[in-house]
mmCIF file of C-alpha atoms in Angstrom:
data_model
loop_
_atom_site.group_PDB
_atom_site.id
_atom_site.type_symbol
_atom_site.label_atom_id
_atom_site.label_comp_id
_atom_site.label_asym_id
_atom_site.label_seq_id
_atom_site.Cartn_x
_atom_site.Cartn_y
_atom_site.Cartn_z
ATOM 1 C CA UNK A 222 -0.209 0.334 0.059
ATOM 2 C CA UNK A 223 2.845 1.952 0.664
ATOM 3 C CA UNK A 224 4.598 1.675 -2.487
ATOM 4 C CA UNK A 225 1.143 2.422 -4.350
ATOM 5 C CA UNK A 226 0.526 5.710 -2.478
ATOM 6 C CA UNK A 227 3.827 6.745 -2.655
ATOM 7 C CA UNK A 228 4.064 6.453 -6.620
ATOM 8 C CA UNK A 229 0.694 7.978 -7.104
ATOM 9 C CA UNK A 230 0.691 10.693 -4.651
ATOM 10 C CA UNK A 231 4.454 11.399 -5.777
ATOM 11 C CA UNK A 232 3.427 12.262 -9.184
ATOM 12 C CA UNK A 233 0.394 14.082 -8.179
ATOM 13 C CA UNK A 234 2.766 16.935 -8.371
ATOM 14 C CA UNK A 235 3.728 16.718 -11.382
ATOM 15 C CA UNK A 236 -0.191 16.325 -12.734
ATOM 16 C CA UNK A 237 -1.554 19.175 -10.928
ATOM 17 C CA UNK A 238 1.076 21.019 -12.260
ATOM 18 C CA UNK A 239 0.547 19.964 -16.218
ATOM 19 C CA UNK A 240 -3.586 20.239 -15.591
ATOM 20 C CA UNK A 241 -2.877 24.164 -14.447
ATOM 21 C CA UNK A 242 -1.485 24.609 -17.714
ATOM 22 C CA UNK A 243 -5.588 24.453 -19.245
ATOM 23 C CA UNK A 244 -6.932 24.815 -15.767
ATOM 24 C CA UNK A 245 -7.104 27.371 -12.583
ATOM 25 C CA UNK A 246 -6.415 25.789 -9.179
ATOM 26 C CA UNK A 247 -9.921 25.405 -8.094
ATOM 27 C CA UNK A 248 -11.102 23.885 -11.771
ATOM 28 C CA UNK A 249 -8.407 21.011 -11.206
ATOM 29 C CA UNK A 250 -9.915 20.499 -7.357
ATOM 30 C CA UNK A 251 -13.667 20.547 -8.786
ATOM 31 C CA UNK A 252 -12.801 17.918 -11.086
ATOM 32 C CA UNK A 253 -10.767 15.722 -9.266
ATOM 33 C CA UNK A 254 -12.915 15.502 -6.392
ATOM 34 C CA UNK A 255 -16.254 15.104 -8.514
ATOM 35 C CA UNK A 256 -14.729 11.905 -10.270
ATOM 36 C CA UNK A 257 -14.167 10.612 -6.630
ATOM 37 C CA UNK A 258 -17.361 12.055 -5.818
ATOM 38 C CA UNK A 259 -18.861 9.695 -8.146
ATOM 39 C CA UNK A 260 -17.132 6.807 -7.373
ATOM 40 C CA UNK A 261 -18.020 6.347 -4.087
ATOM 41 C CA UNK A 262 -22.005 7.382 -4.742
ATOM 42 C CA UNK A 263 -21.880 4.534 -7.258
ATOM 43 C CA UNK A 264 -20.605 2.216 -3.729
ATOM 44 C CA UNK A 265 -23.459 3.579 -1.951
ATOM 45 C CA UNK A 266 -26.090 3.119 -5.070
ATOM 46 C CA UNK A 267 -25.154 -0.277 -4.799
ATOM 47 C CA UNK A 268 -25.106 -0.765 -1.242
ATOM 48 C CA UNK A 269 -21.620 -1.350 -0.497
ATOM 49 C CA UNK A 270 -21.438 2.111 1.448
ATOM 50 C CA UNK A 271 -23.350 3.361 4.019
ATOM 51 C CA UNK A 272 -22.666 6.265 6.354
ATOM 52 C CA UNK A 273 -24.116 5.815 10.014
ATOM 53 C CA UNK A 274 -24.330 9.813 10.549
ATOM 54 C CA UNK A 275 -25.359 8.657 14.389
ATOM 55 C CA UNK A 276 -22.064 7.861 15.511
ATOM 56 C CA UNK A 277 -20.654 9.872 18.139
ATOM 57 C CA UNK A 278 -17.388 10.050 15.582
ATOM 58 C CA UNK A 279 -19.629 11.774 13.068
ATOM 59 C CA UNK A 280 -18.349 15.063 13.893
ATOM 60 C CA UNK A 281 -14.745 14.125 13.382
ATOM 61 C CA UNK A 282 -15.509 12.351 10.038
ATOM 62 C CA UNK A 283 -16.752 15.929 8.883
ATOM 63 C CA UNK A 284 -14.101 17.920 10.334
ATOM 64 C CA UNK A 285 -11.531 15.737 9.061
ATOM 65 C CA UNK A 286 -12.924 16.342 5.367
ATOM 66 C CA UNK A 287 -13.043 20.007 5.841
ATOM 67 C CA UNK A 288 -9.616 19.929 6.666
ATOM 68 C CA UNK A 289 -8.685 17.591 4.021
ATOM 69 C CA UNK A 290 -9.311 17.633 1.144
ATOM 70 C CA UNK A 291 -11.850 21.387 1.830
ATOM 71 C CA UNK A 292 -8.434 23.481 3.014
ATOM 72 C CA UNK A 293 -5.621 21.312 2.117
ATOM 73 C CA UNK A 294 -6.052 20.571 -0.972
ATOM 74 C CA UNK A 295 -6.892 24.411 -1.972
ATOM 75 C CA UNK A 296 -3.648 25.133 -0.269
ATOM 76 C CA UNK A 297 -1.500 22.566 -1.731
ATOM 77 C CA UNK A 298 -2.732 23.185 -5.491
ATOM 78 C CA UNK A 299 -2.114 27.050 -5.411
ATOM 79 C CA UNK A 300 1.366 26.265 -3.920
ATOM 80 C CA UNK A 301 2.266 24.110 -6.892
ATOM 81 C CA UNK A 302 1.209 26.824 -9.109
ATOM 82 C CA UNK A 303 3.107 29.402 -7.307
ATOM 83 C CA UNK A 304 6.058 27.568 -6.968
ATOM 84 C CA UNK A 305 7.032 24.002 -8.426
ATOM 85 C CA UNK A 306 6.287 20.404 -8.107
ATOM 86 C CA UNK A 307 9.914 19.351 -6.831
ATOM 87 C CA UNK A 308 9.823 22.612 -4.293
ATOM 88 C CA UNK A 309 6.286 21.303 -3.262
ATOM 89 C CA UNK A 310 7.285 17.838 -2.516
ATOM 90 C CA UNK A 311 10.631 18.902 -0.203
ATOM 91 C CA UNK A 312 7.982 21.148 1.584
ATOM 92 C CA UNK A 313 5.578 18.945 2.308
ATOM 93 C CA UNK A 314 7.783 16.367 3.473
ATOM 94 C CA UNK A 315 8.016 18.002 6.809
ATOM 95 C CA UNK A 316 4.227 17.378 8.184
ATOM 96 C CA UNK A 317 5.303 14.442 10.067
ATOM 97 C CA UNK A 318 7.899 16.930 11.594
ATOM 98 C CA UNK A 319 5.115 19.413 12.367
ATOM 99 C CA UNK A 320 2.845 16.706 13.505
ATOM 100 C CA UNK A 321 5.317 16.255 16.219
ATOM 101 C CA UNK A 322 5.666 19.575 16.955
ATOM 102 C CA UNK A 323 1.906 19.994 17.272
ATOM 103 C CA UNK A 324 2.002 17.141 19.710
ATOM 104 C CA UNK A 325 4.852 19.039 21.976
ATOM 105 C CA UNK A 326 3.271 22.359 22.054
ATOM 106 C CA UNK A 327 -0.438 21.223 22.662
ATOM 107 C CA UNK A 328 -0.414 17.509 23.903
ATOM 108 C CA UNK A 329 2.228 18.014 26.069
ATOM 109 C CA UNK A 330 4.015 14.944 24.872
ATOM 110 C CA UNK A 331 7.679 15.090 25.711
ATOM 111 C CA UNK A 332 10.224 14.870 23.057
ATOM 112 C CA UNK A 333 13.779 14.179 23.185
ATOM 113 C CA UNK A 334 16.813 16.059 22.336
ATOM 114 C CA UNK A 335 17.487 14.225 18.750
ATOM 115 C CA UNK A 336 13.830 14.759 17.622
ATOM 116 C CA UNK A 337 13.839 18.259 18.195
ATOM 117 C CA UNK A 338 17.440 17.984 16.435
ATOM 118 C CA UNK A 339 16.149 16.056 13.311
ATOM 119 C CA UNK A 340 13.235 18.453 13.236
ATOM 120 C CA UNK A 341 15.577 21.337 12.768
ATOM 121 C CA UNK A 342 17.496 19.153 10.214
ATOM 122 C CA UNK A 343 14.136 18.727 7.950
ATOM 123 C CA UNK A 344 13.352 22.808 8.270
ATOM 124 C CA UNK A 345 17.078 23.410 7.495
ATOM 125 C CA UNK A 346 16.628 21.108 3.731
ATOM 126 C CA UNK A 347 13.730 22.749 2.781
ATOM 127 C CA UNK A 348 15.638 26.137 3.534
ATOM 128 C CA UNK A 349 18.861 24.827 1.342
ATOM 129 C CA UNK A 350 16.179 23.711 -1.692
ATOM 130 C CA UNK A 351 14.388 26.996 -1.749
ATOM 131 C CA UNK A 352 16.948 29.598 -0.659
ATOM 132 C CA UNK A 353 19.460 28.567 -2.920
ATOM 133 C CA UNK A 354 17.689 28.267 -5.737
ATOM 134 C CA UNK A 355 18.250 30.020 -9.207
ATOM 135 C CA UNK A 356 16.278 33.298 -9.231
ATOM 136 C CA UNK A 357 15.006 33.059 -5.820
ATOM 137 C CA UNK A 358 13.255 36.140 -4.344
ATOM 138 C CA UNK A 359 11.442 35.872 -1.064
ATOM 139 C CA UNK A 360 9.013 38.892 -2.232
ATOM 140 C CA UNK A 361 8.195 37.609 -5.637
ATOM 141 C CA UNK A 362 7.313 33.935 -4.286
ATOM 142 C CA UNK A 363 6.084 34.892 -0.808
ATOM 143 C CA UNK A 364 2.350 33.858 -1.965
ATOM 144 C CA UNK A 365 3.755 30.447 -2.735
ATOM 145 C CA UNK A 366 5.699 29.884 0.256
ATOM 146 C CA UNK A 367 2.448 30.834 2.228
ATOM 147 C CA UNK A 368 0.678 28.664 0.479
ATOM 148 C CA UNK A 369 3.268 25.836 1.220
ATOM 149 C CA UNK A 370 3.146 26.245 5.259
ATOM 150 C CA UNK A 371 -0.824 26.470 5.164
ATOM 151 C CA UNK A 372 -0.710 22.977 3.321
ATOM 152 C CA UNK A 373 1.859 21.750 5.937
ATOM 153 C CA UNK A 374 0.123 23.384 8.711
ATOM 154 C CA UNK A 375 -3.596 21.778 7.754
ATOM 155 C CA UNK A 376 -1.803 18.271 6.264
ATOM 156 C CA UNK A 377 -0.548 17.971 10.209
ATOM 157 C CA UNK A 378 -4.113 18.892 11.500
ATOM 158 C CA UNK A 379 -5.752 16.092 9.001
ATOM 159 C CA UNK A 380 -3.103 13.645 10.349
ATOM 160 C CA UNK A 381 -4.384 14.373 14.006
ATOM 161 C CA UNK A 382 -7.931 14.044 13.429
ATOM 162 C CA UNK A 383 -8.051 11.107 10.939
ATOM 163 C CA UNK A 384 -7.614 8.161 13.591
ATOM 164 C CA UNK A 385 -10.435 10.185 15.566
ATOM 165 C CA UNK A 386 -12.468 9.471 12.712
ATOM 166 C CA UNK A 387 -11.098 6.097 12.123
ATOM 167 C CA UNK A 388 -11.917 4.957 15.743
ATOM 168 C CA UNK A 389 -15.568 5.257 14.332
ATOM 169 C CA UNK A 390 -15.896 4.438 10.821
ATOM 170 C CA UNK A 391 -13.651 2.271 8.126
ATOM 171 C CA UNK A 392 -10.855 3.144 5.803
ATOM 172 C CA UNK A 393 -13.305 3.106 2.616
ATOM 173 C CA UNK A 394 -16.521 5.506 4.879
ATOM 174 C CA UNK A 395 -13.741 8.057 5.989
ATOM 175 C CA UNK A 396 -12.372 8.626 2.454
ATOM 176 C CA UNK A 397 -15.757 8.993 0.667
ATOM 177 C CA UNK A 398 -16.951 11.775 3.205
ATOM 178 C CA UNK A 399 -14.169 13.335 2.416
ATOM 179 C CA UNK A 400 -14.862 12.839 -1.471
ATOM 180 C CA UNK A 401 -18.407 14.245 -0.750
ATOM 181 C CA UNK A 402 -17.609 17.274 1.150
ATOM 182 C CA UNK A 403 -14.616 17.987 -0.813
ATOM 183 C CA UNK A 404 -17.087 17.542 -4.444
ATOM 184 C CA UNK A 405 -19.583 20.038 -2.600
ATOM 185 C CA UNK A 406 -17.523 22.748 -1.503
ATOM 186 C CA UNK A 407 -15.183 23.091 -4.554
ATOM 187 C CA UNK A 408 -18.348 22.878 -6.758
ATOM 188 C CA UNK A 409 -19.918 25.647 -5.054
ATOM 189 C CA UNK A 410 -16.674 28.000 -5.504
ATOM 190 C CA UNK A 411 -16.127 27.303 -8.780
ATOM 191 C CA UNK A 412 -19.776 28.347 -9.554
ATOM 192 C CA UNK A 413 -18.700 31.318 -7.264
ATOM 193 C CA UNK A 414 -15.982 32.310 -9.227
ATOM 194 C CA UNK A 415 -17.797 31.733 -12.994
ATOM 195 C CA UNK A 416 -15.644 28.715 -13.795
ATOM 196 C CA UNK A 417 -18.252 25.842 -13.650
ATOM 197 C CA UNK A 418 -18.969 25.905 -17.227
ATOM 198 C CA UNK A 419 -15.436 26.508 -18.625
ATOM 199 C CA UNK A 420 -14.262 23.467 -16.730
ATOM 200 C CA UNK A 421 -15.846 21.128 -18.326
ATOM 201 C CA UNK A 422 -15.533 22.746 -21.425
ATOM 202 C CA UNK A 423 -11.376 22.794 -20.822
ATOM 203 C CA UNK A 424 -11.904 19.181 -20.063
ATOM 204 C CA UNK A 425 -13.954 18.415 -23.079
ATOM 205 C CA UNK A 426 -11.144 20.023 -25.372
ATOM 206 C CA UNK A 427 -8.005 18.537 -23.789
ATOM 207 C CA UNK A 428 -8.146 14.932 -23.682
ATOM 208 C CA UNK A 429 -4.438 14.975 -21.620
ATOM 209 C CA UNK A 430 -6.208 17.221 -18.614
ATOM 210 C CA UNK A 431 -9.208 14.807 -18.929
ATOM 211 C CA UNK A 432 -6.921 11.830 -18.106
ATOM 212 C CA UNK A 433 -5.050 13.270 -15.493
ATOM 213 C CA UNK A 434 -8.698 14.355 -13.650
ATOM 214 C CA UNK A 435 -8.900 10.707 -13.706
ATOM 215 C CA UNK A 436 -5.582 9.530 -12.426
ATOM 216 C CA UNK A 437 -6.003 12.073 -9.597
ATOM 217 C CA UNK A 438 -9.799 11.793 -8.839
ATOM 218 C CA UNK A 439 -9.880 7.782 -8.903
ATOM 219 C CA UNK A 440 -5.956 7.038 -7.741
ATOM 220 C CA UNK A 441 -4.639 10.085 -5.776
ATOM 221 C CA UNK A 442 -8.196 10.821 -4.477
ATOM 222 C CA UNK A 443 -10.182 7.811 -3.642
ATOM 223 C CA UNK A 444 -7.429 5.360 -3.806
ATOM 224 C CA UNK A 445 -4.422 6.980 -1.943
ATOM 225 C CA UNK A 446 -6.538 8.429 0.623
ATOM 226 C CA UNK A 447 -7.954 4.962 1.176
ATOM 227 C CA UNK A 448 -4.522 3.838 1.641
ATOM 228 C CA UNK A 449 -3.450 6.543 3.959
ATOM 229 C CA UNK A 450 -6.483 6.840 6.241
ATOM 230 C CA UNK A 451 -5.878 2.734 6.750
ATOM 231 C CA UNK A 452 -2.401 3.308 7.377
ATOM 232 C CA UNK A 453 -3.168 5.737 9.919
ATOM 233 C CA UNK A 454 -5.812 3.340 11.936
ATOM 234 C CA UNK A 455 -3.409 0.415 11.515
ATOM 235 C CA UNK A 456 0.005 2.219 12.311
ATOM 236 C CA UNK A 457 1.416 4.790 14.357
ATOM 237 C CA UNK A 458 0.719 7.958 13.193
ATOM 238 C CA UNK A 459 4.253 9.325 13.269
ATOM 239 C CA UNK A 460 5.566 6.426 11.598
ATOM 240 C CA UNK A 461 2.886 6.292 8.837
ATOM 241 C CA UNK A 462 3.724 9.887 8.196
ATOM 242 C CA UNK A 463 7.306 9.261 7.966
ATOM 243 C CA UNK A 464 7.170 6.622 5.503
ATOM 244 C CA UNK A 465 4.861 8.414 3.501
ATOM 245 C CA UNK A 466 6.078 11.693 3.786
ATOM 246 C CA UNK A 467 9.627 10.433 2.715
ATOM 247 C CA UNK A 468 8.596 7.983 -0.327
ATOM 248 C CA UNK A 469 6.263 10.845 -2.070
ATOM 249 C CA UNK A 470 8.797 13.509 -1.604
ATOM 250 C CA UNK A 471 11.630 11.494 -3.144
ATOM 251 C CA UNK A 472 9.209 10.420 -6.288
ATOM 252 C CA UNK A 473 7.641 14.177 -6.185
ATOM 253 C CA UNK A 474 11.404 15.813 -6.722
ATOM 254 C CA UNK A 475 12.536 13.375 -9.465
ATOM 255 C CA UNK A 476 9.977 13.142 -11.641
ATOM 256 C CA UNK A 477 9.053 17.181 -11.201
ATOM 257 C CA UNK A 478 12.970 17.514 -12.374
ATOM 258 C CA UNK A 479 13.167 14.881 -14.816
ATOM 259 C CA UNK A 480 9.671 15.572 -16.326
ATOM 260 C CA UNK A 481 8.732 18.764 -15.592
ATOM 261 C CA UNK A 482 12.443 20.364 -16.041
ATOM 262 C CA UNK A 483 11.823 22.132 -12.328
ATOM 263 C CA UNK A 484 15.208 23.453 -11.664
ATOM 264 C CA UNK A 485 17.660 20.984 -9.926
ATOM 265 C CA UNK A 486 21.136 21.229 -8.440
ATOM 266 C CA UNK A 487 23.274 20.633 -5.617
ATOM 267 C CA UNK A 488 20.676 22.577 -3.461
ATOM 268 C CA UNK A 489 17.690 20.165 -4.367
ATOM 269 C CA UNK A 490 19.615 17.083 -3.809
ATOM 270 C CA UNK A 491 20.941 18.398 0.024
ATOM 271 C CA UNK A 492 17.725 19.757 0.480
ATOM 272 C CA UNK A 493 16.335 16.432 -0.418
ATOM 273 C CA UNK A 494 18.438 14.489 1.595
ATOM 274 C CA UNK A 495 18.575 16.361 4.665
ATOM 275 C CA UNK A 496 14.814 16.781 4.851
ATOM 276 C CA UNK A 497 14.301 13.004 4.515
ATOM 277 C CA UNK A 498 17.309 12.721 7.199
ATOM 278 C CA UNK A 499 15.523 15.380 9.252
ATOM 279 C CA UNK A 500 12.131 13.229 9.175
ATOM 280 C CA UNK A 501 13.851 9.934 9.702
ATOM 281 C CA UNK A 502 15.763 11.075 12.874
ATOM 282 C CA UNK A 503 12.436 13.333 14.337
ATOM 283 C CA UNK A 504 10.172 9.993 14.024
ATOM 284 C CA UNK A 505 12.900 7.631 15.419
ATOM 285 C CA UNK A 506 12.645 6.834 19.172
ATOM 286 C CA UNK A 507 10.114 10.090 18.638
#
């Protein structure tokens, strides 16, 4: 499951970046989560899926869906649009570190010095890959970095709420609620922006974008989130985040540099190594 999720999520940055050639970020999200919602709606109609709204964990199920995809996916898509696929992948690798920091600050979890040192190394990797990149300008890419920061924060919140939702619902139900809520919210935003008709017109005119929509909707949304939600229940939260983050980052950076022509040099390699090493160290004995 880790291998499948890593390959698909790792190439999702690449897929989003390509789709943004023809669509606005909200249009990409609307199309992606509509495909995922239709898939789960079919499961409901044929009697393979049922969501019990009377369980005490239902509030966490809804909260989980609001955080991701409604918040996380918006920040992630705009971040990829404003920066690059490889930079976004390296930034998002620090989510497990932020999860640990939030547990220390808000839940009074004790952290060993090695854990804190690992977090610093991970953030140092992010600094190296961005600061030393050609043409770096803080003012020029401020919006992109803000979007990446919000992506990391909401990703960490999702990692904390997903196990609570998974305590009362299976992984398919958690993922289905994410698809339904995401589809509804993104369609409302898309309509408000006057892009609803233009979205499907663009998809019909560009077969590549349509194919990537199904890849993102069925693979990166329905299947990968099912896998992740499942791992969050059967594995330790920090360990699951650690494995997924490192593998997704490696695939994301490599695919971005090789296939999209993202800037790549010693700073990318050093940033990637530092970030992954920091995440590994911070998660070890944490």
